[in-house]
Amino acid sequence: MKSKLWLFSLMCIGLFSCNPGDDPTPNPQGELVRDAIYGAMEEWYYWNQDLPVKPTVTDFDSNEEFLEAIKFKPLDRFSYLTTQEAFNNAFVGRNAGHGFGFGFDGEERLYLTFVFQEAPAGKDGWERGWEIIEINGQAISNYKTSFGAYDFKLGPADPGITNTFTFKLPDGTTTTRSNTKAEYQSNSVLYKNVIDLGEKKVGYWVYNSFKATEGLNPTRSQEVQDSFEYFESQNISDLIIDLRYNGGGSVAVAEQINNYLINTSNGSKLMYTNKLNYLKPNYEKSVNFRKTGGINLNQIVFITSRGTASASELIINSLDPYLDITLVGDNTYGKPVGSFPLSSYFPILKENEVELVPITFATANAQGKAEYFDGFPAEFLVGDSPQFNWGNENDLRLATALQYLQNGTVSGRLMNSYYKPKWEMIDAFTGLKQEFPAY
């Protein structure tokens, strides 16, 4: 997770690296780059007091292997390396690929779980609920590895790569589609609607990732603004927020969402605090709510899964002291810490187009709750049902959320649907892609 507002303020401080002189020519895998990585971790890493003695940088085959060797293994599943271009693109939704996600049902059948509208898959009409039965002429079972995971061998996220998929559609027919990867702009809002539930008007909002709209200042999302203006116009009393595939993103956008969700009576109270390492106490801060719009909700139900992480969990944790919230689906991932990129402070990294994004801070809510590395537990464990498109009330998790809002209870039939997936999409990615998972 990352707050661009905070990032920009840090950039303006004008900190400079103590690294040695520049490489004569760019060498992203050079010794000076690894020296800079270690130096940056000594200064900014949240667990910098737990760093090992600096290893010999030439003992490693890659920067990634070097970083892995110095990470604080008991808790750090998150620090990563990428490029400055890839990092900046991801946080404003500039992607490349087919533009879809996947998930398994309880019988280990594979389905499209979401499709980005402007991606090649979206432009070809793909929809959530289509079962993937073959990829490049091979049955899905052929891609299963010896460890129980899957490797679909779709190639890198580079424009021009073509893969062929055979789908079984909800009506029982099949279709085979060849699809070529391309650059596209991804949408964060996958679905929104208002459901009449007796005397309640319930908003249903499927939010895929915390991405900012490029060019807006301060950093925020136009999609978020449009969504909450829609819900306010519909006079909703309760809201279901579906974060089941949301791996995180911008903290600035998370704050924007919280400011719409908080009730007026708590509209200026503490949202969260953050904590840095012992060298950086001057950068610690408290963030208060700044109520936006006129929505005042009775209840929020979050639909979650193990793919719900980072900024998604920050939203849940920040609102918990103030609102009646309930989680249905599965336990969340467990990421109470955040990052911002460090290349701007270390010229060697910047000149070699290496972006280091280590864990640099932890967050806590107004009650001091901060240590949720095991994730937030769902009050009602319910299996996923990706065979149903967004808004279909046969979707087990949506049905559970609606039943809870209507009756305050959940039936045994829905609770008995729970299964623990052996492998999920979040397992298919690492680093930056784990925060914004898509093929």
GROMACS .gro file of C-alpha atoms in nm:
model
  439
    1MET     CA    1   0.000   0.000   0.000
    2LYS     CA    2   0.117   0.351  -0.056
    3SER     CA    3  -0.003   0.704   0.004
    4LYS     CA    4   0.085   0.925  -0.287
    5LEU     CA    5   0.012   1.237  -0.086
    6TRP     CA    6   0.265   1.127   0.171
    7LEU     CA    7   0.505   1.019  -0.100
    8PHE     CA    8   0.494   1.362  -0.262
    9SER     CA    9   0.557   1.536   0.069
   10LEU     CA   10   0.857   1.313   0.133
   11MET     CA   11   0.997   1.395  -0.209
   12CYS     CA   12   0.982   1.762  -0.130
   13ILE     CA   13   1.197   1.719   0.180
   14GLY     CA   14   1.501   1.684  -0.044
   15LEU     CA   15   1.673   1.396   0.130
   16PHE     CA   16   1.986   1.269  -0.038
   17SER     CA   17   2.160   0.936  -0.037
   18CYS     CA   18   2.497   0.871   0.118
   19ASN     CA   19   2.572   0.619  -0.156
   20PRO     CA   20   2.905   0.630  -0.342
   21GLY     CA   21   2.946   0.787  -0.683
   22ASP     CA   22   2.752   0.696  -0.992
   23ASP     CA   23   2.812   0.387  -1.200
   24PRO     CA   24   2.999   0.483  -1.516
   25THR     CA   25   2.724   0.312  -1.717
   26PRO     CA   26   2.381   0.190  -1.605
   27ASN     CA   27   2.405  -0.158  -1.456
   28PRO     CA   28   2.086  -0.259  -1.274
   29GLN     CA   29   2.248  -0.579  -1.146
   30GLY     CA   30   2.575  -0.411  -1.048
   31GLU     CA   31   2.744  -0.413  -0.708
   32LEU     CA   32   2.668  -0.046  -0.647
   33VAL     CA   33   2.298  -0.111  -0.694
   34ARG     CA   34   2.301  -0.383  -0.430
   35ASP     CA   35   2.503  -0.159  -0.201
   36ALA     CA   36   2.232   0.105  -0.247
   37ILE     CA   37   1.957  -0.148  -0.175
   38TYR     CA   38   2.121  -0.240   0.153
   39GLY     CA   39   2.183   0.124   0.243
   40ALA     CA   40   1.823   0.213   0.172
   41MET     CA   41   1.703  -0.075   0.389
   42GLU     CA   42   1.931   0.037   0.674
   43GLU     CA   43   1.776   0.383   0.663
   44TRP     CA   44   1.407   0.325   0.582
   45TYR     CA   45   1.314  -0.041   0.637
   46TYR     CA   46   1.056  -0.082   0.913
   47TRP     CA   47   1.252  -0.374   1.058
   48ASN     CA   48   1.594  -0.219   0.999
   49GLN     CA   49   1.717  -0.326   1.341
   50ASP     CA   50   1.663  -0.686   1.233
   51LEU     CA   51   1.869  -0.665   0.915
   52PRO     CA   52   2.148  -0.921   0.894
   53VAL     CA   53   2.509  -0.817   0.852
   54LYS     CA   54   2.548  -0.709   0.491
   55PRO     CA   55   2.609  -1.017   0.276
   56THR     CA   56   2.866  -1.020  -0.003
   57VAL     CA   57   2.669  -0.870  -0.290
   58THR     CA   58   2.847  -1.078  -0.556
   59ASP     CA   59   2.720  -1.399  -0.395
   60PHE     CA   60   2.374  -1.347  -0.549
   61ASP     CA   61   2.244  -1.403  -0.900
   62SER     CA   62   1.993  -1.116  -0.889
   63ASN     CA   63   1.884  -0.813  -0.692
   64GLU     CA   64   1.568  -1.001  -0.599
   65GLU     CA   65   1.771  -1.284  -0.449
   66PHE     CA   66   1.979  -1.030  -0.255
   67LEU     CA   67   1.670  -0.856  -0.117
   68GLU     CA   68   1.515  -1.188  -0.021
   69ALA     CA   69   1.827  -1.272   0.180
   70ILE     CA   70   1.805  -0.959   0.396
   71LYS     CA   71   1.427  -0.935   0.452
   72PHE     CA   72   1.286  -0.991   0.801
   73LYS     CA   73   1.143  -1.333   0.724
   74PRO     CA   74   0.908  -1.386   1.018
   75LEU     CA   75   0.679  -1.102   0.903
   76ASP     CA   76   0.794  -0.955   0.572
   77ARG     CA   77   0.608  -1.119   0.284
   78PHE     CA   78   0.577  -0.789   0.106
   79SER     CA   79   0.897  -0.592   0.023
   80TYR     CA   80   0.986  -0.608  -0.346
   81LEU     CA   81   1.182  -0.465  -0.636
   82THR     CA   82   1.041  -0.341  -0.965
   83THR     CA   83   1.106  -0.056  -1.209
   84GLN     CA   84   1.001   0.304  -1.160
   85GLU     CA   85   0.787   0.290  -1.474
   86ALA     CA   86   0.604  -0.027  -1.368
   87PHE     CA   87   0.538   0.112  -1.022
   88ASN     CA   88   0.400   0.442  -1.147
   89ASN     CA   89   0.185   0.272  -1.411
   90ALA     CA   90   0.030   0.026  -1.164
   91PHE     CA   91  -0.096   0.291  -0.925
   92VAL     CA   92  -0.292   0.471  -1.198
   93GLY     CA   93  -0.418   0.154  -1.366
   94ARG     CA   94  -0.195   0.142  -1.675
   95ASN     CA   95  -0.163  -0.230  -1.743
   96ALA     CA   96  -0.060  -0.474  -2.011
   97GLY     CA   97  -0.196  -0.824  -2.061
   98HIS     CA   98  -0.530  -0.992  -2.130
   99GLY     CA   99  -0.701  -0.814  -1.840
  100PHE     CA  100  -0.880  -1.080  -1.634
  101GLY     CA  101  -0.872  -1.260  -1.301
  102PHE     CA  102  -0.955  -1.620  -1.214
  103GLY     CA  103  -1.076  -1.829  -0.924
  104PHE     CA  104  -1.174  -2.183  -0.837
  105ASP     CA  105  -1.504  -2.307  -0.704
  106GLY     CA  106  -1.535  -2.580  -0.441
  107GLU     CA  107  -1.493  -2.852  -0.705
  108GLU     CA  108  -1.174  -2.691  -0.837
  109ARG     CA  109  -1.332  -2.569  -1.159
  110LEU     CA  110  -1.168  -2.255  -1.292
  111TYR     CA  111  -1.369  -1.940  -1.371
  112LEU     CA  112  -1.317  -1.585  -1.482
  113THR     CA  113  -1.366  -1.380  -1.168
  114PHE     CA  114  -1.337  -1.032  -1.318
  115VAL     CA  115  -1.264  -0.870  -1.652
  116PHE     CA  116  -1.141  -0.515  -1.710
  117GLN     CA  117  -1.365  -0.328  -1.952
  118GLU     CA  118  -1.095  -0.175  -2.174
  119ALA     CA  119  -0.860  -0.474  -2.168
  120PRO     CA  120  -0.839  -0.717  -2.462
  121ALA     CA  121  -1.054  -0.968  -2.270
  122GLY     CA  122  -1.315  -0.704  -2.192
  123LYS     CA  123  -1.330  -0.581  -2.548
  124ASP     CA  124  -1.388  -0.941  -2.659
  125GLY     CA  125  -1.691  -0.966  -2.431
  126TRP     CA  126  -1.555  -1.198  -2.163
  127GLU     CA  127  -1.752  -1.201  -1.836
  128ARG     CA  128  -1.724  -1.321  -1.479
  129GLY     CA  129  -1.884  -1.664  -1.454
  130TRP     CA  130  -1.734  -1.815  -1.771
  131GLU     CA  131  -1.566  -2.147  -1.689
  132ILE     CA  132  -1.217  -2.187  -1.835
  133ILE     CA  133  -1.189  -2.547  -1.954
  134GLU     CA  134  -0.882  -2.527  -2.182
  135ILE     CA  135  -0.587  -2.294  -2.230
  136ASN     CA  136  -0.391  -2.324  -2.553
  137GLY     CA  137  -0.557  -2.657  -2.625
  138GLN     CA  138  -0.467  -2.814  -2.291
  139ALA     CA  139  -0.710  -2.907  -2.014
  140ILE     CA  140  -0.674  -2.700  -1.696
  141SER     CA  141  -0.562  -3.007  -1.501
  142ASN     CA  142  -0.253  -3.031  -1.724
  143TYR     CA  143  -0.124  -2.705  -1.577
  144LYS     CA  144  -0.126  -2.827  -1.218
  145THR     CA  145   0.218  -2.846  -1.060
  146SER     CA  146   0.350  -3.105  -0.818
  147PHE     CA  147   0.292  -2.858  -0.531
  148GLY     CA  148  -0.080  -2.823  -0.598
  149ALA     CA  149  -0.044  -2.482  -0.762
  150TYR     CA  150  -0.106  -2.396  -1.126
  151ASP     CA  151   0.119  -2.253  -1.396
  152PHE     CA  152  -0.091  -2.158  -1.697
  153LYS     CA  153   0.214  -2.058  -1.904
  154LEU     CA  154   0.053  -1.743  -2.043
  155GLY     CA  155   0.385  -1.565  -2.086
  156PRO     CA  156   0.492  -1.221  -1.960
  157ALA     CA  157   0.256  -0.923  -1.956
  158ASP     CA  158   0.392  -0.794  -2.287
  159PRO     CA  159   0.176  -0.664  -2.573
  160GLY     CA  160   0.155  -0.896  -2.872
  161ILE     CA  161   0.147  -1.231  -2.690
  162THR     CA  162  -0.153  -1.441  -2.795
  163ASN     CA  163  -0.318  -1.721  -2.594
  164THR     CA  164  -0.624  -1.927  -2.677
  165PHE     CA  165  -0.895  -2.005  -2.421
  166THR     CA  166  -1.194  -2.239  -2.438
  167PHE     CA  167  -1.485  -2.141  -2.214
  168LYS     CA  168  -1.801  -2.310  -2.101
  169LEU     CA  169  -2.065  -2.037  -2.082
  170PRO     CA  170  -2.345  -2.019  -1.822
  171ASP     CA  171  -2.595  -2.147  -2.082
  172GLY     CA  172  -2.390  -2.465  -2.130
  173THR     CA  173  -2.242  -2.378  -2.471
  174THR     CA  174  -1.870  -2.350  -2.535
  175THR     CA  175  -1.665  -2.091  -2.717
  176THR     CA  176  -1.296  -2.071  -2.806
  177ARG     CA  177  -1.132  -1.730  -2.814
  178SER     CA  178  -0.781  -1.626  -2.915
  179ASN     CA  179  -0.679  -1.314  -2.726
  180THR     CA  180  -0.372  -1.096  -2.773
  181LYS     CA  181  -0.219  -0.906  -2.485
  182ALA     CA  182  -0.211  -0.528  -2.515
  183GLU     CA  183  -0.173  -0.215  -2.306
  184TYR     CA  184  -0.496  -0.095  -2.147
  185GLN     CA  185  -0.641   0.122  -1.873
  186SER     CA  186  -0.795  -0.088  -1.595
  187ASN     CA  187  -1.109   0.007  -1.406
  188SER     CA  188  -1.124  -0.024  -1.027
  189VAL     CA  189  -1.502  -0.037  -0.996
  190LEU     CA  190  -1.622  -0.368  -1.138
  191TYR     CA  191  -1.991  -0.332  -1.049
  192LYS     CA  192  -2.228  -0.110  -0.856
  193ASN     CA  193  -2.601  -0.134  -0.794
  194VAL     CA  194  -2.871  -0.063  -0.538
  195ILE     CA  195  -3.087  -0.347  -0.406
  196ASP     CA  196  -3.424  -0.293  -0.239
  197LEU     CA  197  -3.428  -0.510   0.073
  198GLY     CA  198  -3.760  -0.451   0.246
  199GLU     CA  199  -3.739  -0.100   0.388
  200LYS     CA  200  -3.364  -0.088   0.331
  201LYS     CA  201  -3.188   0.040   0.024
  202VAL     CA  202  -2.862  -0.149   0.005
  203GLY     CA  203  -2.574  -0.040  -0.214
  204TYR     CA  204  -2.356  -0.314  -0.363
  205TRP     CA  205  -2.008  -0.201  -0.469
  206VAL     CA  206  -1.742  -0.432  -0.618
  207TYR     CA  207  -1.408  -0.257  -0.581
  208ASN     CA  208  -1.105  -0.424  -0.734
  209SER     CA  209  -0.802  -0.210  -0.645
  210PHE     CA  210  -0.710   0.126  -0.493
  211LYS     CA  211  -0.590   0.310  -0.803
  212ALA     CA  212  -0.579   0.687  -0.850
  213THR     CA  213  -0.699   0.872  -1.156
  214GLU     CA  214  -0.396   1.010  -1.335
  215GLY     CA  215  -0.362   1.387  -1.326
  216LEU     CA  216  -0.590   1.458  -1.030
  217ASN     CA  217  -0.444   1.665  -0.748
  218PRO     CA  218  -0.469   1.583  -0.463
  219THR     CA  219  -0.433   1.214  -0.542
  220ARG     CA  220  -0.775   1.053  -0.564
  221SER     CA  221  -1.001   0.838  -0.781
  222GLN     CA  222  -1.272   0.976  -1.006
  223GLU     CA  223  -1.432   0.630  -1.009
  224VAL     CA  224  -1.465   0.643  -0.631
  225GLN     CA  225  -1.619   0.990  -0.641
  226ASP     CA  226  -1.867   0.888  -0.912
  227SER     CA  227  -1.964   0.574  -0.719
  228PHE     CA  228  -2.043   0.751  -0.394
  229GLU     CA  229  -2.229   1.031  -0.567
  230TYR     CA  230  -2.443   0.759  -0.727
  231PHE     CA  231  -2.506   0.586  -0.394
  232GLU     CA  232  -2.590   0.915  -0.227
  233SER     CA  233  -2.839   0.998  -0.503
  234GLN     CA  234  -3.007   0.662  -0.435
  235ASN     CA  235  -3.038   0.733  -0.060
  236ILE     CA  236  -2.881   0.404   0.047
  237SER     CA  237  -2.908   0.305   0.413
  238ASP     CA  238  -2.657   0.017   0.410
  239LEU     CA  239  -2.365  -0.086   0.190
  240ILE     CA  240  -2.203  -0.412   0.080
  241ILE     CA  241  -1.842  -0.355  -0.026
  242ASP     CA  242  -1.699  -0.649  -0.219
  243LEU     CA  243  -1.320  -0.662  -0.173
  244ARG     CA  244  -1.275  -1.034  -0.232
  245TYR     CA  245  -1.013  -0.986  -0.508
  246ASN     CA  246  -0.871  -0.652  -0.391
  247GLY     CA  247  -0.499  -0.676  -0.313
  248GLY     CA  248  -0.456  -0.310  -0.215
  249GLY     CA  249  -0.302  -0.003  -0.372
  250SER     CA  250  -0.295   0.366  -0.288
  251VAL     CA  251  -0.347   0.473   0.072
  252ALA     CA  252  -0.454   0.815  -0.054
  253VAL     CA  253  -0.749   0.652  -0.233
  254ALA     CA  254  -0.825   0.443   0.077
  255GLU     CA  255  -0.848   0.767   0.274
  256GLN     CA  256  -1.080   0.912   0.007
  257ILE     CA  257  -1.312   0.612   0.042
  258ASN     CA  258  -1.307   0.628   0.422
  259ASN     CA  259  -1.409   0.992   0.409
  260TYR     CA  260  -1.722   0.895   0.215
  261LEU     CA  261  -1.801   0.601   0.444
  262ILE     CA  262  -1.757   0.764   0.785
  263ASN     CA  263  -2.074   0.895   0.943
  264THR     CA  264  -2.113   1.268   0.998
  265SER     CA  265  -2.101   1.233   1.377
  266ASN     CA  266  -1.746   1.092   1.355
  267GLY     CA  267  -1.644   1.291   1.049
  268SER     CA  268  -1.334   1.455   1.197
  269LYS     CA  269  -1.209   1.186   1.435
  270LEU     CA  270  -0.889   0.984   1.407
  271MET     CA  271  -0.874   0.752   1.105
  272TYR     CA  272  -0.536   0.590   1.164
  273THR     CA  273  -0.181   0.652   1.280
  274ASN     CA  274   0.138   0.526   1.125
  275LYS     CA  275   0.472   0.431   1.273
  276LEU     CA  276   0.815   0.420   1.108
  277ASN     CA  277   1.145   0.283   1.229
  278TYR     CA  278   1.345   0.443   1.510
  279LEU     CA  279   1.538   0.666   1.265
  280LYS     CA  280   1.225   0.828   1.122
  281PRO     CA  281   0.999   0.945   1.409
  282ASN     CA  282   0.957   1.284   1.240
  283TYR     CA  283   0.768   1.116   0.956
  284GLU     CA  284   0.510   0.951   1.179
  285LYS     CA  285   0.164   1.101   1.147
  286SER     CA  286  -0.199   1.083   1.247
  287VAL     CA  287  -0.469   1.104   0.981
  288ASN     CA  288  -0.816   1.226   1.070
  289PHE     CA  289  -1.135   1.170   0.876
  290ARG     CA  290  -1.263   1.456   0.662
  291LYS     CA  291  -1.626   1.367   0.599
  292THR     CA  292  -1.721   1.388   0.232
  293GLY     CA  293  -2.075   1.373   0.096
  294GLY     CA  294  -2.399   1.300   0.278
  295ILE     CA  295  -2.407   0.921   0.314
  296ASN     CA  296  -2.467   0.802   0.671
  297LEU     CA  297  -2.480   0.424   0.684
  298ASN     CA  298  -2.646   0.195   0.935
  299GLN     CA  299  -2.426  -0.104   0.850
  300ILE     CA  300  -2.143  -0.204   0.616
  301VAL     CA  301  -2.086  -0.564   0.514
  302PHE     CA  302  -1.748  -0.640   0.360
  303ILE     CA  303  -1.712  -0.942   0.133
  304THR     CA  304  -1.355  -1.064   0.185
  305SER     CA  305  -1.115  -1.345   0.104
  306ARG     CA  306  -0.747  -1.427   0.139
  307GLY     CA  307  -0.701  -1.202  -0.163
  308THR     CA  308  -0.824  -0.903   0.043
  309ALA     CA  309  -0.508  -0.724   0.153
  310SER     CA  310  -0.322  -0.405   0.233
  311ALA     CA  311  -0.531  -0.092   0.168
  312SER     CA  312  -0.845  -0.308   0.181
  313GLU     CA  313  -0.757  -0.408   0.535
  314LEU     CA  314  -0.671  -0.049   0.623
  315ILE     CA  315  -1.028   0.051   0.528
  316ILE     CA  316  -1.175  -0.221   0.751
  317ASN     CA  317  -0.946  -0.147   1.044
  318SER     CA  318  -0.994   0.230   1.029
  319LEU     CA  319  -1.374   0.211   1.022
  320ASP     CA  320  -1.413  -0.060   1.285
  321PRO     CA  321  -1.411   0.174   1.589
  322TYR     CA  322  -1.690   0.386   1.445
  323LEU     CA  323  -1.928   0.180   1.231
  324ASP     CA  324  -2.124  -0.144   1.250
  325ILE     CA  325  -1.920  -0.361   1.012
  326THR     CA  326  -1.939  -0.733   0.936
  327LEU     CA  327  -1.712  -0.953   0.725
  328VAL     CA  328  -1.845  -1.243   0.519
  329GLY     CA  329  -1.657  -1.481   0.290
  330ASP     CA  330  -1.311  -1.574   0.416
  331ASN     CA  331  -1.038  -1.432   0.639
  332THR     CA  332  -0.830  -1.152   0.489
  333TYR     CA  333  -0.463  -1.177   0.393
  334GLY     CA  334  -0.296  -0.993   0.683
  335LYS     CA  335  -0.093  -0.687   0.584
  336PRO     CA  336  -0.094  -0.417   0.854
  337VAL     CA  337   0.214  -0.251   0.704
  338GLY     CA  338   0.282  -0.032   0.404
  339SER     CA  339   0.546   0.089   0.162
  340PHE     CA  340   0.661   0.376  -0.048
  341PRO     CA  341   0.932   0.365  -0.317
  342LEU     CA  342   1.284   0.478  -0.233
  343SER     CA  343   1.461   0.539  -0.565
  344SER     CA  344   1.407   0.916  -0.538
  345TYR     CA  345   1.638   0.925  -0.235
  346PHE     CA  346   1.910   0.699  -0.373
  347PRO     CA  347   2.057   0.819  -0.707
  348ILE     CA  348   2.218   0.483  -0.785
  349LEU     CA  349   1.876   0.319  -0.782
  350LYS     CA  350   1.715   0.594  -0.985
  351GLU     CA  351   1.987   0.607  -1.250
  352ASN     CA  352   1.970   0.231  -1.296
  353GLU     CA  353   1.587   0.222  -1.314
  354VAL     CA  354   1.562   0.006  -1.002
  355GLU     CA  355   1.266   0.074  -0.774
  356LEU     CA  356   1.294  -0.056  -0.420
  357VAL     CA  357   0.961  -0.081  -0.237
  358PRO     CA  358   1.029  -0.217   0.113
  359ILE     CA  359   0.798  -0.210   0.412
  360THR     CA  360   0.852   0.133   0.566
  361PHE     CA  361   0.561   0.184   0.808
  362ALA     CA  362   0.286   0.016   1.008
  363THR     CA  363  -0.063   0.150   1.071
  364ALA     CA  364  -0.299   0.135   1.369
  365ASN     CA  365  -0.662   0.237   1.406
  366ALA     CA  366  -0.806   0.474   1.666
  367GLN     CA  367  -0.815   0.190   1.920
  368GLY     CA  368  -0.451   0.104   1.860
  369LYS     CA  369  -0.524  -0.215   1.666
  370ALA     CA  370  -0.219  -0.280   1.451
  371GLU     CA  371  -0.096  -0.639   1.464
  372TYR     CA  372  -0.317  -0.830   1.222
  373PHE     CA  373  -0.060  -1.027   1.028
  374ASP     CA  374  -0.297  -1.324   1.036
  375GLY     CA  375  -0.569  -1.117   0.870
  376PHE     CA  376  -0.916  -1.023   0.989
  377PRO     CA  377  -1.149  -1.316   1.054
  378ALA     CA  378  -1.475  -1.331   0.865
  379GLU     CA  379  -1.772  -1.355   1.101
  380PHE     CA  380  -1.946  -1.576   0.845
  381LEU     CA  381  -1.727  -1.817   0.648
  382VAL     CA  382  -1.888  -1.877   0.309
  383GLY     CA  383  -1.746  -2.032  -0.008
  384ASP     CA  384  -1.684  -1.835  -0.324
  385SER     CA  385  -1.909  -1.899  -0.624
  386PRO     CA  386  -1.735  -1.744  -0.926
  387GLN     CA  387  -1.979  -1.916  -1.164
  388PHE     CA  388  -2.225  -1.631  -1.101
  389ASN     CA  389  -2.183  -1.286  -1.251
  390TRP     CA  390  -2.172  -0.970  -1.038
  391GLY     CA  391  -2.506  -0.884  -0.879
  392ASN     CA  392  -2.653  -1.233  -0.918
  393GLU     CA  393  -2.815  -1.314  -0.584
  394ASN     CA  394  -2.718  -1.681  -0.628
  395ASP     CA  395  -2.363  -1.569  -0.556
  396LEU     CA  396  -2.316  -1.727  -0.213
  397ARG     CA  397  -2.124  -1.439  -0.061
  398LEU     CA  398  -2.362  -1.171  -0.190
  399ALA     CA  399  -2.657  -1.382  -0.073
  400THR     CA  400  -2.498  -1.409   0.271
  401ALA     CA  401  -2.444  -1.034   0.295
  402LEU     CA  402  -2.805  -0.965   0.196
  403GLN     CA  403  -2.942  -1.228   0.433
  404TYR     CA  404  -2.743  -1.084   0.721
  405LEU     CA  405  -2.860  -0.728   0.649
  406GLN     CA  406  -3.220  -0.847   0.630
  407ASN     CA  407  -3.234  -1.092   0.923
  408GLY     CA  408  -2.923  -1.040   1.133
  409THR     CA  409  -2.845  -1.410   1.088
  410VAL     CA  410  -2.707  -1.641   0.819
  411SER     CA  411  -2.854  -1.981   0.732
  412GLY     CA  412  -2.671  -2.307   0.781
  413ARG     CA  413  -2.705  -2.377   0.408
  414LEU     CA  414  -2.484  -2.081   0.325
  415MET     CA  415  -2.239  -2.150   0.606
  416ASN     CA  416  -2.205  -2.511   0.490
  417SER     CA  417  -2.084  -2.388   0.150
  418TYR     CA  418  -1.747  -2.285   0.289
  419TYR     CA  419  -1.433  -2.437   0.146
  420LYS     CA  420  -1.069  -2.335   0.174
  421PRO     CA  421  -0.917  -2.297  -0.174
  422LYS     CA  422  -0.589  -2.482  -0.206
  423TRP     CA  423  -0.457  -2.213  -0.439
  424GLU     CA  424  -0.580  -1.862  -0.517
  425MET     CA  425  -0.488  -1.590  -0.761
  426ILE     CA  426  -0.291  -1.401  -0.498
  427ASP     CA  427  -0.062  -1.708  -0.484
  428ALA     CA  428   0.020  -1.670  -0.853
  429PHE     CA  429   0.198  -1.337  -0.810
  430THR     CA  430   0.465  -1.168  -0.605
  431GLY     CA  431   0.571  -0.810  -0.545
  432LEU     CA  432   0.389  -0.535  -0.732
  433LYS     CA  433   0.170  -0.782  -0.920
  434GLN     CA  434   0.043  -0.932  -0.594
  435GLU     CA  435  -0.101  -0.592  -0.506
  436PHE     CA  436  -0.268  -0.561  -0.848
  437PRO     CA  437  -0.319  -0.923  -0.957
  438ALA     CA  438  -0.447  -0.979  -1.311
  439TYR     CA  439  -0.345  -1.174  -1.620
   0.00000   0.00000   0.00000
